[in-house]
Amino acid sequence: MDVFWFFDWLDTSLLADISKAYGGVFAVVQMFHLLGLALMGGSVLLSDLRFLGVVMTDVPSKVVFDNTQKLFTLALVVLVLSGIFMASAVALKLYYNEAFWAKMAGLGLGILFVYLIRKPLFTRFDHDSISPAAVKVAALCSLTIWFTVAASGRWIGFS
Amino acid sequence: MSRQTLERMTYAFATGVFLLATWYWVRQWNSMMELLEAAYG
């Protein structure tokens, strides 16, 4: 499936006009993108390291998960919205950028994992009833996905 | 979905992710080395 038409449209859209013409607006949106990254990174690290028994072991994992999951969703919305705006400034360049597609693939996998598996598993069931191995594998899988997404995002700047 | 189903899905999904990530990071490592070599010889 070729999605070039979308990047071509984005490159000439009103969003692109604004992001290319007003550096100040771009910088403010970028600031929200970075805040979203911090929020998402924080919520992922906190919940996954709790599942691995590294941090906050005196707090029930259910409490940590429920609180960080809300922040994760908020961060994801902020990141996607600000990301689309930032991408509009360099839409055609991104289309040909391998690191960008690695990031998008990771993001897609991450969203599928979180909302199809991780959230239902840890929201619907008592954490003590879940196999400890499954809890740890889920945490490692989540850390792997989001670290790769973040690193690929950074790599866009180098390629 | 039952707990057992979600646990099995976790294992299957994670296996795929770990394999993909290993392939990707080996590839990235090679790219990084090439960049460093080009920059510093």
mmCIF file of N, CA and C in Angstrom, chain A residues 38-148:
data_model
loop_
_atom_site.group_PDB
_atom_site.id
_atom_site.type_symbol
_atom_site.label_atom_id
_atom_site.label_comp_id
_atom_site.label_asym_id
_atom_site.label_seq_id
_atom_site.Cartn_x
_atom_site.Cartn_y
_atom_site.Cartn_z
ATOM 1 N N ALA A 38 8.590 12.797 27.533
ATOM 2 C CA ALA A 38 8.984 12.644 28.940
ATOM 3 C C ALA A 38 7.886 11.918 29.714
ATOM 4 N N LEU A 39 6.630 12.315 29.441
ATOM 5 C CA LEU A 39 5.494 11.708 30.135
ATOM 6 C C LEU A 39 5.362 10.233 29.778
ATOM 7 N N MET A 40 5.495 9.939 28.484
ATOM 8 C CA MET A 40 5.371 8.547 28.058
ATOM 9 C C MET A 40 6.541 7.713 28.588
ATOM 10 N N GLY A 41 7.752 8.260 28.464
ATOM 11 C CA GLY A 41 8.934 7.545 28.956
ATOM 12 C C GLY A 41 8.810 7.276 30.448
ATOM 13 N N GLY A 42 8.342 8.287 31.178
ATOM 14 C CA GLY A 42 8.187 8.143 32.627
ATOM 15 C C GLY A 42 7.164 7.083 32.979
ATOM 16 N N SER A 43 6.015 7.111 32.281
ATOM 17 C CA SER A 43 4.962 6.149 32.629
ATOM 18 C C SER A 43 5.362 4.723 32.240
ATOM 19 N N VAL A 44 6.037 4.580 31.103
ATOM 20 C CA VAL A 44 6.482 3.241 30.674
ATOM 21 C C VAL A 44 7.533 2.701 31.652
ATOM 22 N N LEU A 45 8.516 3.539 31.971
ATOM 23 C CA LEU A 45 9.584 3.088 32.875
ATOM 24 C C LEU A 45 9.033 2.718 34.254
ATOM 25 N N LEU A 46 8.151 3.597 34.760
ATOM 26 C CA LEU A 46 7.618 3.368 36.103
ATOM 27 C C LEU A 46 6.834 2.066 36.180
ATOM 28 N N SER A 47 5.905 1.862 35.214
ATOM 29 C CA SER A 47 5.067 0.665 35.301
ATOM 30 C C SER A 47 5.874 -0.597 34.987
ATOM 31 N N ASP A 48 6.732 -0.535 33.965
ATOM 32 C CA ASP A 48 7.467 -1.754 33.596
ATOM 33 C C ASP A 48 8.529 -2.120 34.633
ATOM 34 N N LEU A 49 9.209 -1.117 35.176
ATOM 35 C CA LEU A 49 10.203 -1.430 36.211
ATOM 36 C C LEU A 49 9.514 -1.918 37.494
ATOM 37 N N ARG A 50 8.286 -1.451 37.729
ATOM 38 C CA ARG A 50 7.518 -1.978 38.872
ATOM 39 C C ARG A 50 7.179 -3.453 38.643
ATOM 40 N N PHE A 51 6.765 -3.777 37.405
ATOM 41 C CA PHE A 51 6.454 -5.178 37.083
ATOM 42 C C PHE A 51 7.690 -6.069 37.212
ATOM 43 N N LEU A 52 8.850 -5.482 36.919
ATOM 44 C CA LEU A 52 10.091 -6.265 37.014
ATOM 45 C C LEU A 52 10.640 -6.302 38.446
ATOM 46 N N GLY A 53 9.947 -5.586 39.347
ATOM 47 C CA GLY A 53 10.351 -5.599 40.754
ATOM 48 C C GLY A 53 11.574 -4.751 41.043
ATOM 49 N N VAL A 54 11.790 -3.715 40.203
ATOM 50 C CA VAL A 54 12.977 -2.870 40.388
ATOM 51 C C VAL A 54 12.651 -1.621 41.219
ATOM 52 N N VAL A 55 11.490 -1.007 40.945
ATOM 53 C CA VAL A 55 11.142 0.226 41.671
ATOM 54 C C VAL A 55 9.769 0.091 42.339
ATOM 55 N N MET A 56 9.546 0.925 43.334
ATOM 56 C CA MET A 56 8.257 1.045 44.031
ATOM 57 C C MET A 56 7.645 -0.303 44.430
ATOM 58 N N THR A 57 8.488 -1.173 44.931
ATOM 59 C CA THR A 57 7.997 -2.511 45.260
ATOM 60 C C THR A 57 7.056 -2.499 46.472
ATOM 61 N N ASP A 58 7.040 -1.361 47.203
ATOM 62 C CA ASP A 58 6.131 -1.277 48.350
ATOM 63 C C ASP A 58 4.731 -0.817 47.948
ATOM 64 N N VAL A 59 4.553 -0.487 46.660
ATOM 65 C CA VAL A 59 3.238 -0.054 46.160
ATOM 66 C C VAL A 59 2.691 -1.178 45.274
ATOM 67 N N PRO A 60 1.389 -1.544 45.453
ATOM 68 C CA PRO A 60 0.833 -2.606 44.606
ATOM 69 C C PRO A 60 0.968 -2.258 43.115
ATOM 70 N N SER A 61 1.338 -3.264 42.303
ATOM 71 C CA SER A 61 1.567 -2.999 40.878
ATOM 72 C C SER A 61 0.305 -2.505 40.185
ATOM 73 N N LYS A 62 -0.861 -2.922 40.698
ATOM 74 C CA LYS A 62 -2.140 -2.488 40.116
ATOM 75 C C LYS A 62 -2.286 -0.969 40.239
ATOM 76 N N VAL A 63 -1.900 -0.431 41.398
ATOM 77 C CA VAL A 63 -2.000 1.010 41.626
ATOM 78 C C VAL A 63 -1.075 1.756 40.662
ATOM 79 N N VAL A 64 0.168 1.261 40.551
ATOM 80 C CA VAL A 64 1.147 1.894 39.656
ATOM 81 C C VAL A 64 0.655 1.814 38.207
ATOM 82 N N PHE A 65 0.169 0.631 37.814
ATOM 83 C CA PHE A 65 -0.279 0.451 36.432
ATOM 84 C C PHE A 65 -1.470 1.356 36.105
ATOM 85 N N ASP A 66 -2.499 1.351 36.969
ATOM 86 C CA ASP A 66 -3.701 2.149 36.692
ATOM 87 C C ASP A 66 -3.367 3.632 36.516
ATOM 88 N N ASN A 67 -2.489 4.129 37.378
ATOM 89 C CA ASN A 67 -2.129 5.552 37.301
ATOM 90 C C ASN A 67 -1.266 5.875 36.084
ATOM 91 N N THR A 68 -0.302 5.016 35.798
ATOM 92 C CA THR A 68 0.589 5.309 34.670
ATOM 93 C C THR A 68 -0.120 5.090 33.331
ATOM 94 N N GLN A 69 -1.109 4.183 33.293
ATOM 95 C CA GLN A 69 -1.811 3.918 32.031
ATOM 96 C C GLN A 69 -2.571 5.156 31.561
ATOM 97 N N LYS A 70 -3.160 5.880 32.512
ATOM 98 C CA LYS A 70 -3.885 7.116 32.152
ATOM 99 C C LYS A 70 -2.912 8.131 31.554
ATOM 100 N N LEU A 71 -1.758 8.275 32.210
ATOM 101 C CA LEU A 71 -0.751 9.227 31.714
ATOM 102 C C LEU A 71 -0.202 8.794 30.365
ATOM 103 N N PHE A 72 -0.063 7.478 30.187
ATOM 104 C CA PHE A 72 0.441 6.949 28.920
ATOM 105 C C PHE A 72 -0.491 7.343 27.772
ATOM 106 N N THR A 73 -1.796 7.166 27.992
ATOM 107 C CA THR A 73 -2.773 7.487 26.934
ATOM 108 C C THR A 73 -2.738 8.981 26.621
ATOM 109 N N LEU A 74 -2.667 9.793 27.665
ATOM 110 C CA LEU A 74 -2.591 11.243 27.457
ATOM 111 C C LEU A 74 -1.335 11.591 26.654
ATOM 112 N N ALA A 75 -0.207 10.990 27.032
ATOM 113 C CA ALA A 75 1.055 11.256 26.337
ATOM 114 C C ALA A 75 0.979 10.824 24.876
ATOM 115 N N LEU A 76 0.346 9.692 24.633
ATOM 116 C CA LEU A 76 0.236 9.180 23.261
ATOM 117 C C LEU A 76 -0.558 10.153 22.381
ATOM 118 N N VAL A 77 -1.654 10.683 22.922
ATOM 119 C CA VAL A 77 -2.476 11.636 22.158
ATOM 120 C C VAL A 77 -1.652 12.891 21.850
ATOM 121 N N VAL A 78 -0.963 13.416 22.865
ATOM 122 C CA VAL A 78 -0.138 14.617 22.673
ATOM 123 C C VAL A 78 0.952 14.351 21.635
ATOM 124 N N LEU A 79 1.598 13.188 21.741
ATOM 125 C CA LEU A 79 2.696 12.860 20.820
ATOM 126 C C LEU A 79 2.215 12.714 19.384
ATOM 127 N N VAL A 80 1.083 12.045 19.189
ATOM 128 C CA VAL A 80 0.592 11.834 17.819
ATOM 129 C C VAL A 80 0.179 13.175 17.200
ATOM 130 N N LEU A 81 -0.567 13.981 17.966
ATOM 131 C CA LEU A 81 -1.021 15.263 17.413
ATOM 132 C C LEU A 81 0.155 16.191 17.102
ATOM 133 N N SER A 82 1.077 16.331 18.066
ATOM 134 C CA SER A 82 2.220 17.219 17.833
ATOM 135 C C SER A 82 3.148 16.625 16.768
ATOM 136 N N GLY A 83 3.213 15.302 16.720
ATOM 137 C CA GLY A 83 4.059 14.634 15.726
ATOM 138 C C GLY A 83 3.571 14.874 14.307
ATOM 139 N N ILE A 84 2.257 14.843 14.102
ATOM 140 C CA ILE A 84 1.708 15.092 12.757
ATOM 141 C C ILE A 84 2.040 16.521 12.316
ATOM 142 N N PHE A 85 1.903 17.458 13.269
ATOM 143 C CA PHE A 85 2.216 18.852 12.938
ATOM 144 C C PHE A 85 3.695 18.987 12.568
ATOM 145 N N MET A 86 4.579 18.393 13.376
ATOM 146 C CA MET A 86 6.017 18.497 13.093
ATOM 147 C C MET A 86 6.382 17.795 11.789
ATOM 148 N N ALA A 87 5.717 16.657 11.523
ATOM 149 C CA ALA A 87 6.011 15.916 10.292
ATOM 150 C C ALA A 87 5.610 16.709 9.062
ATOM 151 N N SER A 88 4.592 17.563 9.198
ATOM 152 C CA SER A 88 4.117 18.320 8.034
ATOM 153 C C SER A 88 5.208 19.243 7.479
ATOM 154 N N ALA A 89 6.145 19.656 8.342
ATOM 155 C CA ALA A 89 7.209 20.565 7.896
ATOM 156 C C ALA A 89 8.211 19.860 6.979
ATOM 157 N N VAL A 90 8.339 18.544 7.131
ATOM 158 C CA VAL A 90 9.332 17.790 6.348
ATOM 159 C C VAL A 90 8.714 16.489 5.826
ATOM 160 N N ALA A 91 7.452 16.586 5.401
ATOM 161 C CA ALA A 91 6.689 15.377 5.070
ATOM 162 C C ALA A 91 7.363 14.512 4.000
ATOM 163 N N LEU A 92 7.810 15.133 2.906
ATOM 164 C CA LEU A 92 8.387 14.343 1.810
ATOM 165 C C LEU A 92 9.732 13.743 2.202
ATOM 166 N N LYS A 93 10.490 14.505 3.006
ATOM 167 C CA LYS A 93 11.781 13.990 3.489
ATOM 168 C C LYS A 93 11.554 12.751 4.368
ATOM 169 N N LEU A 94 10.523 12.821 5.214
ATOM 170 C CA LEU A 94 10.229 11.693 6.104
ATOM 171 C C LEU A 94 9.791 10.463 5.326
ATOM 172 N N TYR A 95 9.054 10.693 4.240
ATOM 173 C CA TYR A 95 8.560 9.560 3.454
ATOM 174 C C TYR A 95 9.724 8.682 2.986
ATOM 175 N N TYR A 96 10.863 9.328 2.673
ATOM 176 C CA TYR A 96 12.017 8.574 2.172
ATOM 177 C C TYR A 96 13.016 8.204 3.275
ATOM 178 N N ASN A 97 12.628 8.462 4.536
ATOM 179 C CA ASN A 97 13.540 8.210 5.656
ATOM 180 C C ASN A 97 13.251 6.853 6.320
ATOM 181 N N GLU A 98 14.271 5.989 6.320
ATOM 182 C CA GLU A 98 14.089 4.631 6.853
ATOM 183 C C GLU A 98 13.804 4.638 8.358
ATOM 184 N N ALA A 99 14.514 5.519 9.102
ATOM 185 C CA ALA A 99 14.336 5.563 10.556
ATOM 186 C C ALA A 99 12.911 5.978 10.918
ATOM 187 N N PHE A 100 12.326 6.861 10.090
ATOM 188 C CA PHE A 100 10.948 7.289 10.334
ATOM 189 C C PHE A 100 9.997 6.091 10.245
ATOM 190 N N TRP A 101 10.208 5.247 9.230
ATOM 191 C CA TRP A 101 9.321 4.089 9.065
ATOM 192 C C TRP A 101 9.553 3.055 10.165
ATOM 193 N N ALA A 102 10.801 2.951 10.635
ATOM 194 C CA ALA A 102 11.080 2.056 11.767
ATOM 195 C C ALA A 102 10.317 2.559 12.996
ATOM 196 N N LYS A 103 10.325 3.888 13.171
ATOM 197 C CA LYS A 103 9.626 4.466 14.311
ATOM 198 C C LYS A 103 8.115 4.225 14.201
ATOM 199 N N MET A 104 7.568 4.417 13.006
ATOM 200 C CA MET A 104 6.135 4.223 12.807
ATOM 201 C C MET A 104 5.737 2.757 13.008
ATOM 202 N N ALA A 105 6.605 1.842 12.534
ATOM 203 C CA ALA A 105 6.322 0.414 12.722
ATOM 204 C C ALA A 105 6.324 0.080 14.217
ATOM 205 N N GLY A 106 7.318 0.629 14.924
ATOM 206 C CA GLY A 106 7.398 0.404 16.365
ATOM 207 C C GLY A 106 6.208 1.001 17.089
ATOM 208 N N LEU A 107 5.810 2.184 16.662
ATOM 209 C CA LEU A 107 4.652 2.849 17.280
ATOM 210 C C LEU A 107 3.389 2.010 17.077
ATOM 211 N N GLY A 108 3.207 1.507 15.856
ATOM 212 C CA GLY A 108 2.040 0.663 15.564
ATOM 213 C C GLY A 108 2.044 -0.601 16.416
ATOM 214 N N LEU A 109 3.211 -1.243 16.495
ATOM 215 C CA LEU A 109 3.329 -2.449 17.325
ATOM 216 C C LEU A 109 3.048 -2.125 18.794
ATOM 217 N N GLY A 110 3.585 -0.992 19.242
ATOM 218 C CA GLY A 110 3.407 -0.580 20.635
ATOM 219 C C GLY A 110 1.947 -0.332 20.967
ATOM 220 N N ILE A 111 1.241 0.357 20.076
ATOM 221 C CA ILE A 111 -0.179 0.648 20.319
ATOM 222 C C ILE A 111 -0.980 -0.655 20.347
ATOM 223 N N LEU A 112 -0.678 -1.556 19.394
ATOM 224 C CA LEU A 112 -1.367 -2.861 19.383
ATOM 225 C C LEU A 112 -1.118 -3.616 20.687
ATOM 226 N N PHE A 113 0.154 -3.643 21.101
ATOM 227 C CA PHE A 113 0.510 -4.379 22.309
ATOM 228 C C PHE A 113 -0.178 -3.805 23.548
ATOM 229 N N VAL A 114 -0.131 -2.483 23.666
ATOM 230 C CA VAL A 114 -0.693 -1.857 24.866
ATOM 231 C C VAL A 114 -2.210 -2.054 24.941
ATOM 232 N N TYR A 115 -2.917 -1.766 23.832
ATOM 233 C CA TYR A 115 -4.379 -1.741 23.936
ATOM 234 C C TYR A 115 -5.055 -3.084 23.643
ATOM 235 N N LEU A 116 -4.330 -4.018 22.996
ATOM 236 C CA LEU A 116 -4.940 -5.333 22.739
ATOM 237 C C LEU A 116 -4.550 -6.376 23.778
ATOM 238 N N ILE A 117 -3.341 -6.209 24.360
ATOM 239 C CA ILE A 117 -2.853 -7.241 25.283
ATOM 240 C C ILE A 117 -2.593 -6.699 26.696
ATOM 241 N N ARG A 118 -1.689 -5.701 26.781
ATOM 242 C CA ARG A 118 -1.197 -5.268 28.091
ATOM 243 C C ARG A 118 -2.313 -4.683 28.970
ATOM 244 N N LYS A 119 -3.073 -3.742 28.381
ATOM 245 C CA LYS A 119 -4.125 -3.082 29.175
ATOM 246 C C LYS A 119 -5.221 -4.074 29.586
ATOM 247 N N PRO A 120 -5.754 -4.888 28.648
ATOM 248 C CA PRO A 120 -6.775 -5.856 29.086
ATOM 249 C C PRO A 120 -6.252 -6.816 30.153
ATOM 250 N N LEU A 121 -5.002 -7.283 29.990
ATOM 251 C CA LEU A 121 -4.445 -8.248 30.946
ATOM 252 C C LEU A 121 -4.317 -7.647 32.343
ATOM 253 N N PHE A 122 -3.776 -6.444 32.413
ATOM 254 C CA PHE A 122 -3.502 -5.860 33.736
ATOM 255 C C PHE A 122 -4.664 -5.058 34.314
ATOM 256 N N THR A 123 -5.698 -4.800 33.496
ATOM 257 C CA THR A 123 -6.853 -4.077 34.026
ATOM 258 C C THR A 123 -7.909 -5.062 34.525
ATOM 259 N N ARG A 124 -8.142 -6.134 33.749
ATOM 260 C CA ARG A 124 -9.257 -7.039 34.068
ATOM 261 C C ARG A 124 -8.928 -8.054 35.151
ATOM 262 N N PHE A 125 -7.654 -8.372 35.330
ATOM 263 C CA PHE A 125 -7.324 -9.464 36.241
ATOM 264 C C PHE A 125 -6.457 -8.992 37.407
ATOM 265 N N ASP A 126 -6.659 -9.689 38.521
ATOM 266 C CA ASP A 126 -5.844 -9.415 39.700
ATOM 267 C C ASP A 126 -4.386 -9.768 39.351
ATOM 268 N N HIS A 127 -3.471 -8.855 39.633
ATOM 269 C CA HIS A 127 -2.081 -9.073 39.204
ATOM 270 C C HIS A 127 -1.459 -10.313 39.842
ATOM 271 N N ASP A 128 -1.956 -10.669 41.040
ATOM 272 C CA ASP A 128 -1.409 -11.866 41.694
ATOM 273 C C ASP A 128 -1.815 -13.151 40.973
ATOM 274 N N SER A 129 -2.920 -13.063 40.201
ATOM 275 C CA SER A 129 -3.392 -14.276 39.506
ATOM 276 C C SER A 129 -2.683 -14.471 38.159
ATOM 277 N N ILE A 130 -1.966 -13.440 37.702
ATOM 278 C CA ILE A 130 -1.273 -13.537 36.411
ATOM 279 C C ILE A 130 0.085 -14.215 36.621
ATOM 280 N N SER A 131 0.455 -15.072 35.683
ATOM 281 C CA SER A 131 1.741 -15.767 35.794
ATOM 282 C C SER A 131 2.882 -14.755 35.905
ATOM 283 N N PRO A 132 3.764 -14.891 36.913
ATOM 284 C CA PRO A 132 4.880 -13.939 37.072
ATOM 285 C C PRO A 132 5.743 -13.845 35.807
ATOM 286 N N ALA A 133 5.865 -14.976 35.092
ATOM 287 C CA ALA A 133 6.680 -14.963 33.866
ATOM 288 C C ALA A 133 6.015 -14.063 32.825
ATOM 289 N N ALA A 134 4.689 -14.158 32.696
ATOM 290 C CA ALA A 134 3.964 -13.336 31.718
ATOM 291 C C ALA A 134 4.089 -11.848 32.069
ATOM 292 N N VAL A 135 4.047 -11.546 33.371
ATOM 293 C CA VAL A 135 4.177 -10.148 33.812
ATOM 294 C C VAL A 135 5.544 -9.601 33.393
ATOM 295 N N LYS A 136 6.577 -10.394 33.626
ATOM 296 C CA LYS A 136 7.940 -9.933 33.314
ATOM 297 C C LYS A 136 8.171 -9.856 31.806
ATOM 298 N N VAL A 137 7.646 -10.829 31.071
ATOM 299 C CA VAL A 137 7.798 -10.808 29.608
ATOM 300 C C VAL A 137 7.067 -9.589 29.035
ATOM 301 N N ALA A 138 5.881 -9.291 29.569
ATOM 302 C CA ALA A 138 5.118 -8.124 29.097
ATOM 303 C C ALA A 138 5.909 -6.842 29.352
ATOM 304 N N ALA A 139 6.539 -6.753 30.530
ATOM 305 C CA ALA A 139 7.311 -5.557 30.872
ATOM 306 C C ALA A 139 8.525 -5.412 29.944
ATOM 307 N N LEU A 140 9.230 -6.515 29.702
ATOM 308 C CA LEU A 140 10.416 -6.468 28.831
ATOM 309 C C LEU A 140 10.027 -6.145 27.391
ATOM 310 N N CYS A 141 8.892 -6.707 26.957
ATOM 311 C CA CYS A 141 8.405 -6.443 25.598
ATOM 312 C C CYS A 141 8.070 -4.952 25.452
ATOM 313 N N SER A 142 7.379 -4.416 26.452
ATOM 314 C CA SER A 142 7.001 -3.000 26.425
ATOM 315 C C SER A 142 8.246 -2.103 26.404
ATOM 316 N N LEU A 143 9.226 -2.416 27.264
ATOM 317 C CA LEU A 143 10.462 -1.616 27.307
ATOM 318 C C LEU A 143 11.191 -1.683 25.962
ATOM 319 N N THR A 144 11.233 -2.878 25.377
ATOM 320 C CA THR A 144 11.925 -3.044 24.086
ATOM 321 C C THR A 144 11.255 -2.195 23.006
ATOM 322 N N ILE A 145 9.924 -2.283 22.942
ATOM 323 C CA ILE A 145 9.197 -1.537 21.900
ATOM 324 C C ILE A 145 9.418 -0.037 22.059
ATOM 325 N N TRP A 146 9.196 0.483 23.267
ATOM 326 C CA TRP A 146 9.222 1.947 23.422
ATOM 327 C C TRP A 146 10.639 2.506 23.369
ATOM 328 N N PHE A 147 11.625 1.711 23.802
ATOM 329 C CA PHE A 147 13.011 2.171 23.652
ATOM 330 C C PHE A 147 13.358 2.263 22.163
ATOM 331 N N THR A 148 12.919 1.254 21.393
ATOM 332 C CA THR A 148 13.209 1.246 19.957
ATOM 333 C C THR A 148 12.511 2.411 19.248
#
